[in-house]
CSV table of C-alpha atoms and ligand atoms in Angstrom, one decimal:
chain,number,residue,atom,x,y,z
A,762,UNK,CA,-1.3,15.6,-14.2
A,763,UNK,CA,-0.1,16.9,-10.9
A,764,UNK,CA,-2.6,17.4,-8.1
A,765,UNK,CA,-2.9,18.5,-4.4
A,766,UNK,CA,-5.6,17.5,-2.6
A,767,UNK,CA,-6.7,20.1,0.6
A,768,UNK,CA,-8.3,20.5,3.1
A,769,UNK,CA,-8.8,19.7,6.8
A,770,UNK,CA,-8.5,16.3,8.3
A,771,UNK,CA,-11.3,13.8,7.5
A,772,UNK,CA,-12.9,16.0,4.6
A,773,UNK,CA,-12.3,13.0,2.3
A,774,UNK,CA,-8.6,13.8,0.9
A,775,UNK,CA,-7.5,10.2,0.8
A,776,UNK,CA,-11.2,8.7,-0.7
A,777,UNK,CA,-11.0,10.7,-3.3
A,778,UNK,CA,-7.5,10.2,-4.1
A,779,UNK,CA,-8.0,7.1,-4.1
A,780,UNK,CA,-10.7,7.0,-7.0
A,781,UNK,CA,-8.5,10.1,-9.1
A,782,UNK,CA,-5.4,7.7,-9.0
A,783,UNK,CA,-7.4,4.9,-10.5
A,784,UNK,CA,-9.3,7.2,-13.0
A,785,UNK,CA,-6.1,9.3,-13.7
A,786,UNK,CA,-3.8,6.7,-13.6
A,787,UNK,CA,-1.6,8.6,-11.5
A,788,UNK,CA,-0.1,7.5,-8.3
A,789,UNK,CA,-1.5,8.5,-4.4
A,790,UNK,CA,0.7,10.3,-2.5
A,791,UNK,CA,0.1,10.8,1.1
A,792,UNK,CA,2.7,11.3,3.2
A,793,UNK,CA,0.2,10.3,6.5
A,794,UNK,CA,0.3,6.4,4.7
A,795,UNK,CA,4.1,6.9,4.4
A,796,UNK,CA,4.3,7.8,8.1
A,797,UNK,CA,1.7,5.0,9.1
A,798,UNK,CA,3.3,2.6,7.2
A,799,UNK,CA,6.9,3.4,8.6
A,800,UNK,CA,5.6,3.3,12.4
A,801,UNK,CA,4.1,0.1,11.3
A,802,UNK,CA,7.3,-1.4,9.5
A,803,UNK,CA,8.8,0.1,13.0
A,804,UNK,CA,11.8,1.8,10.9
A,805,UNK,CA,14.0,4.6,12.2
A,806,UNK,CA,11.5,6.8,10.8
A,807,UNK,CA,8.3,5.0,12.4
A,808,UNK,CA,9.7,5.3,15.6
A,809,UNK,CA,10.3,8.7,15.4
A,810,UNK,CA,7.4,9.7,14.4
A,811,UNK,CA,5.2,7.4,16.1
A,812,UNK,CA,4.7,9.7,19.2
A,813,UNK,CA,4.1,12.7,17.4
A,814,UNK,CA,1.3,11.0,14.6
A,815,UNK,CA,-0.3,9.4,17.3
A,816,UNK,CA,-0.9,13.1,19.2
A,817,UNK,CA,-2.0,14.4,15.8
A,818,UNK,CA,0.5,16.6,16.5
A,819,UNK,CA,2.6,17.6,12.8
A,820,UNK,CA,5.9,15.8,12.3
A,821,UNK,CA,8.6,18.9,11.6
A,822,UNK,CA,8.6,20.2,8.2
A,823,UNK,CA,12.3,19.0,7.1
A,824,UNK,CA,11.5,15.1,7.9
A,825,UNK,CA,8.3,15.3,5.9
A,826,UNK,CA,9.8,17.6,2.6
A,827,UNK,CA,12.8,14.6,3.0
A,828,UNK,CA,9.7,12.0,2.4
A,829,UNK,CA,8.3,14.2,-0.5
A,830,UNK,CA,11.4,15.2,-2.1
A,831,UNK,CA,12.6,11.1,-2.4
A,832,UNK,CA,8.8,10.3,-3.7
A,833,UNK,CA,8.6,12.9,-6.6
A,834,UNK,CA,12.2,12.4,-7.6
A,835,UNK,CA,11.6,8.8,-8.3
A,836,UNK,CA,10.2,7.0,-11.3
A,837,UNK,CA,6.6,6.0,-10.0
A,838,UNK,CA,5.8,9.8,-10.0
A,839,UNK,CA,7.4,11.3,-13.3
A,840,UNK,CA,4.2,11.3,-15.5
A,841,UNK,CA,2.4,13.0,-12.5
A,842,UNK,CA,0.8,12.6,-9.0
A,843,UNK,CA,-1.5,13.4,-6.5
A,844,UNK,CA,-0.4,14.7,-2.9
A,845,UNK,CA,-2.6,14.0,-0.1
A,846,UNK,CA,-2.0,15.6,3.3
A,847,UNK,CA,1.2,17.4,1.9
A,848,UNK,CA,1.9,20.6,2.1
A,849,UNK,CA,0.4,21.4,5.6
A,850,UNK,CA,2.7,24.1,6.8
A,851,UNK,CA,3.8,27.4,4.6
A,852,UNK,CA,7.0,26.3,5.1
A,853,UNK,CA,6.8,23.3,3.2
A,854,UNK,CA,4.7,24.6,0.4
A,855,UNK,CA,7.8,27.0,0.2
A,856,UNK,CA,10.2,23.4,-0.2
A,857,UNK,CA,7.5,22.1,-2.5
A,858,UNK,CA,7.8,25.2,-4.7
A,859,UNK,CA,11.5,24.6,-5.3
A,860,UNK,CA,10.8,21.0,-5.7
A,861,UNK,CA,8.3,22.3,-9.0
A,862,UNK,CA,11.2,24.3,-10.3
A,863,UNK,CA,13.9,21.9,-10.1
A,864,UNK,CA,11.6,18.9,-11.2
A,865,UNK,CA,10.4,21.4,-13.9
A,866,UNK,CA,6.9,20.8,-13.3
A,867,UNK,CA,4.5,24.3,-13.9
A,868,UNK,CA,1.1,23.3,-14.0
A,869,UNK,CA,-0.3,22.1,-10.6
A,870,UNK,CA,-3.9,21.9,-9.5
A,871,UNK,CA,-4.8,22.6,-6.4
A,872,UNK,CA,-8.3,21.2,-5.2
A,873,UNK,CA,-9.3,22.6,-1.8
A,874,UNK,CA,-12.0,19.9,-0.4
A,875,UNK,CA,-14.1,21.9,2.3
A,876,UNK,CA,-16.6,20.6,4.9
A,877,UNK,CA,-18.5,22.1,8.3
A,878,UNK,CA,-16.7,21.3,11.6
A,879,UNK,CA,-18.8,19.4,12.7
A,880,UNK,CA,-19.1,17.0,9.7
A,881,UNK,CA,-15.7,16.7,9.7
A,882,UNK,CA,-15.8,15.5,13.6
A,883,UNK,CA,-18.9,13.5,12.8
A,884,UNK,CA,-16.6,11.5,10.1
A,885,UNK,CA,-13.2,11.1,12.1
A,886,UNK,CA,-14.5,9.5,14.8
A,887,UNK,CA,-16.6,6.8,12.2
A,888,UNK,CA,-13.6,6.2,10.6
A,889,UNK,CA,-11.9,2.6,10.7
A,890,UNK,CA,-9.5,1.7,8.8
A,891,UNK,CA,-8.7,-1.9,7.5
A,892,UNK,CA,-4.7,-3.4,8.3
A,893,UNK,CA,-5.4,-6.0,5.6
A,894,UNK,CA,-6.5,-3.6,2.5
A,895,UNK,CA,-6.1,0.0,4.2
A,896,UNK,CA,-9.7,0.5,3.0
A,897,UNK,CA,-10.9,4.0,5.0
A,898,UNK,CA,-14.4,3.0,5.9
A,899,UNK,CA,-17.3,4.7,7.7
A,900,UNK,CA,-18.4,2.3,11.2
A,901,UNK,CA,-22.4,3.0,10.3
A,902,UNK,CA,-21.9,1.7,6.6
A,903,UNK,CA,-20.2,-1.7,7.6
A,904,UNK,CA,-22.8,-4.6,8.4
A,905,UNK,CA,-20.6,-6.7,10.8
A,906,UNK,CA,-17.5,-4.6,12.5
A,907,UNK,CA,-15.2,-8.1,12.8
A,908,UNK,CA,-15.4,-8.5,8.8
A,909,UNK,CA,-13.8,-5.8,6.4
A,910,UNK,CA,-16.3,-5.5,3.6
A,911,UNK,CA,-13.3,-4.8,0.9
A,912,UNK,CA,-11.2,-7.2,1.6
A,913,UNK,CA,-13.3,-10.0,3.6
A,914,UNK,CA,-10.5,-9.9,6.4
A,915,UNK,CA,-11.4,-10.9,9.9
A,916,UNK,CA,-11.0,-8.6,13.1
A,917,UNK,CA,-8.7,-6.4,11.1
A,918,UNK,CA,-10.6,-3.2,11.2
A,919,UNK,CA,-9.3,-0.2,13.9
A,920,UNK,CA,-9.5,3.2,14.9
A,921,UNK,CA,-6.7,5.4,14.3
A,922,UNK,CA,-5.4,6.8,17.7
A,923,UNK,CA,-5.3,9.9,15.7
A,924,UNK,CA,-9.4,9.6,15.3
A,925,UNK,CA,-10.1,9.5,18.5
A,926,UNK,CA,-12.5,12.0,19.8
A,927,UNK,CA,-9.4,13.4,22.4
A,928,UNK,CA,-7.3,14.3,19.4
A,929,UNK,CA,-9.5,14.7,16.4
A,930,UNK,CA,-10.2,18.5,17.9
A,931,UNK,CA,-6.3,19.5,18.2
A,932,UNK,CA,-5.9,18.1,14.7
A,933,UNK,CA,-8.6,20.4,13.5
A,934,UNK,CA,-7.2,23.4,15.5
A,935,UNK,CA,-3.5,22.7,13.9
A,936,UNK,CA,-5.5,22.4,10.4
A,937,UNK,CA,-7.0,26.0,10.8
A,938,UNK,CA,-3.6,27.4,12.6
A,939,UNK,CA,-1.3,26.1,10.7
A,940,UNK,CA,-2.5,24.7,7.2
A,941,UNK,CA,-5.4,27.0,6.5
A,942,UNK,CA,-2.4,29.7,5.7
A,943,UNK,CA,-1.2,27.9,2.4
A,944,UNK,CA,-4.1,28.6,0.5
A,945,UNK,CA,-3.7,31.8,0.5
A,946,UNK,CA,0.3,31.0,-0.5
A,947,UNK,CA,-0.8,28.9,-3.6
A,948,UNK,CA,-4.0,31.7,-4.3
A,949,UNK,CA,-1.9,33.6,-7.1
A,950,UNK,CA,0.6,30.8,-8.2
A,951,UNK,CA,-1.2,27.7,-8.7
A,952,UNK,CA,-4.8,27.1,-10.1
A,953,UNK,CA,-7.0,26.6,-7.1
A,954,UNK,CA,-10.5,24.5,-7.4
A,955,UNK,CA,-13.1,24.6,-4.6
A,956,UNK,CA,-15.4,21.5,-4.0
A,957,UNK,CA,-18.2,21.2,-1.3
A,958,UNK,CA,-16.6,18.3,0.2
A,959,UNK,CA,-20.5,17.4,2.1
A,960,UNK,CA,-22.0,15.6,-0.6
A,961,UNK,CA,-21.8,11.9,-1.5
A,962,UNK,CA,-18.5,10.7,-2.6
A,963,UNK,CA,-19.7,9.8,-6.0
A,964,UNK,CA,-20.8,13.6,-6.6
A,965,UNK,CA,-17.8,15.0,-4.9
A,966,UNK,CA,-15.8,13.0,-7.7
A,967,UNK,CA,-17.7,13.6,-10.5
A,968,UNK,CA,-17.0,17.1,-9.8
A,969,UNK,CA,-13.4,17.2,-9.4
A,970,UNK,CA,-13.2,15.2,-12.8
A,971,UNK,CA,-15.6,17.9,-14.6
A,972,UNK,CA,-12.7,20.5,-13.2
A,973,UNK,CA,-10.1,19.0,-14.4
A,974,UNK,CA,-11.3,17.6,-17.4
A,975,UNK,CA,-13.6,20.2,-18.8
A,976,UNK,CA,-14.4,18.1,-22.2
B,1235,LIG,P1,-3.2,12.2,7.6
B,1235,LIG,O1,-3.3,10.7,7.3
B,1235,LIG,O2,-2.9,13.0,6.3
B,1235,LIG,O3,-4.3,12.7,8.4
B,1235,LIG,O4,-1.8,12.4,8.5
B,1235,LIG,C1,-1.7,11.7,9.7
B,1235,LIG,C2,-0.7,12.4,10.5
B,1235,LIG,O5,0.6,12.2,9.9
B,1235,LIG,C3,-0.8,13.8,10.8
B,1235,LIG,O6,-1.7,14.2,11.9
B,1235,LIG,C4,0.6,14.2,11.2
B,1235,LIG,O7,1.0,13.8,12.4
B,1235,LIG,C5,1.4,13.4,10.1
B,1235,LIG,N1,1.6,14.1,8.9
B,1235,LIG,C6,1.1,13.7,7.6
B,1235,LIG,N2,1.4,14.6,6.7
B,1235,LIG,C7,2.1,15.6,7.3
B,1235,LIG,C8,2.7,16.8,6.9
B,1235,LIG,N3,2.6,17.2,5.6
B,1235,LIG,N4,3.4,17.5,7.8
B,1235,LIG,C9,3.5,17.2,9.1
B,1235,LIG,N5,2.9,16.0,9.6
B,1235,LIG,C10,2.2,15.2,8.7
């Protein structure tokens, strides 16, 4: 099955892929990780996007179809996958398009995640992240901020620089700007699902499964 999972920064994209991947046995795609993980790993990559990430500013479009191209051309993705965080410009939805056609791959859901504004402000700045497990977490459902509840790891919970409350409204400008557009690219060529990204993560899920798995 080949998914992409939209919508605006901190809606939930990358929970739910998470659970989809495990459920649908399909691998997590999000190009944000690969960026993260590269400025971590401090490779030619990392470094040069490392500036730009951190501003929630959009790395250009060619750098991130490069990542996305090399992903779905390799084994881990040939029985299907589920992109989080990619396309975000028209211009790579364009890229990702040809992709489809040379990879021969025709039936793509889309699922557009929505959520208010504010909600989605209200989230970003709760968000911590774990460097041990990469568990996303919310700071008012963890007991004890020094322990990671997943993975048990000490002090290893942090706050994006791209959650902080500075750049978590530039991100969200950029998302209505620049991403909102590629809906309405993929409205007549792909099959589009809307979820109401505001309700607990369980029923969020439940739904997307009852879309895409009718029976
Ligand atoms: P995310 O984890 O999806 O919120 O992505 C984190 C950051 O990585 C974004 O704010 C951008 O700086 C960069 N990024 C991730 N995906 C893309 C993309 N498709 N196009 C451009 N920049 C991206």
């Amino acid at each position: 099955m080949y998914i992409i999972l939209f919508g605006s920064p901190g809606v939930g994209k990358g929970t739910q892929a998470k659970i989809l991947s495990e459920k649908l046995g399909i691998p997590h795609i999000s190009t944000g990780d690969i960026l993260r993980d590269a400025i971590r790993n401090k490779t030619t990559l990392g470094l040069e996007a490392k500036k730009i990430v951190d501003s929630g500013q959009l790395v250009p479009d060619e750098i991130v179809v490069g990542i996305i191209r090399e992903v779905l051309k390799s084994e881990q993705t040939k029985n299907g996958f589920i992109l989080d965080g990619f396309p975000r410009t028209v211009q790579q939805a364009e890229s990702l398009e040809h992709l489809f056609n040379e990879l021969n791959i025709s039936e793509v859901f889309l699922i557009h995640i929505t959520a208010h504004t504010e909600e989605v402000i209200r989230r970003l700045s709760l968000r911590r992240s774990c460097k041990q497990c990469q568990a996303i977490l919310n700071l008012n459902e963890i007991e004890n901020p020094e322990v990671c509840p997943i993975c048990g790891a000490i002090n290893s919970l942090y706050q994006r620089h791209d959650d902080e409350e500075s750049v978590i409204k530039d991100r969200i400008n950029i998302y209505n700007i620049t991403t909102f557009p590629v809906l309405d690219f993929y409205k007549d060529r792909k099959k589009c699902l809307t979820i109401d990204g505001f309700q607990p993560i369980e029923a969020v899920n439940a739904q997307i499964m009852k879309e895409l798995k009718p029976d």
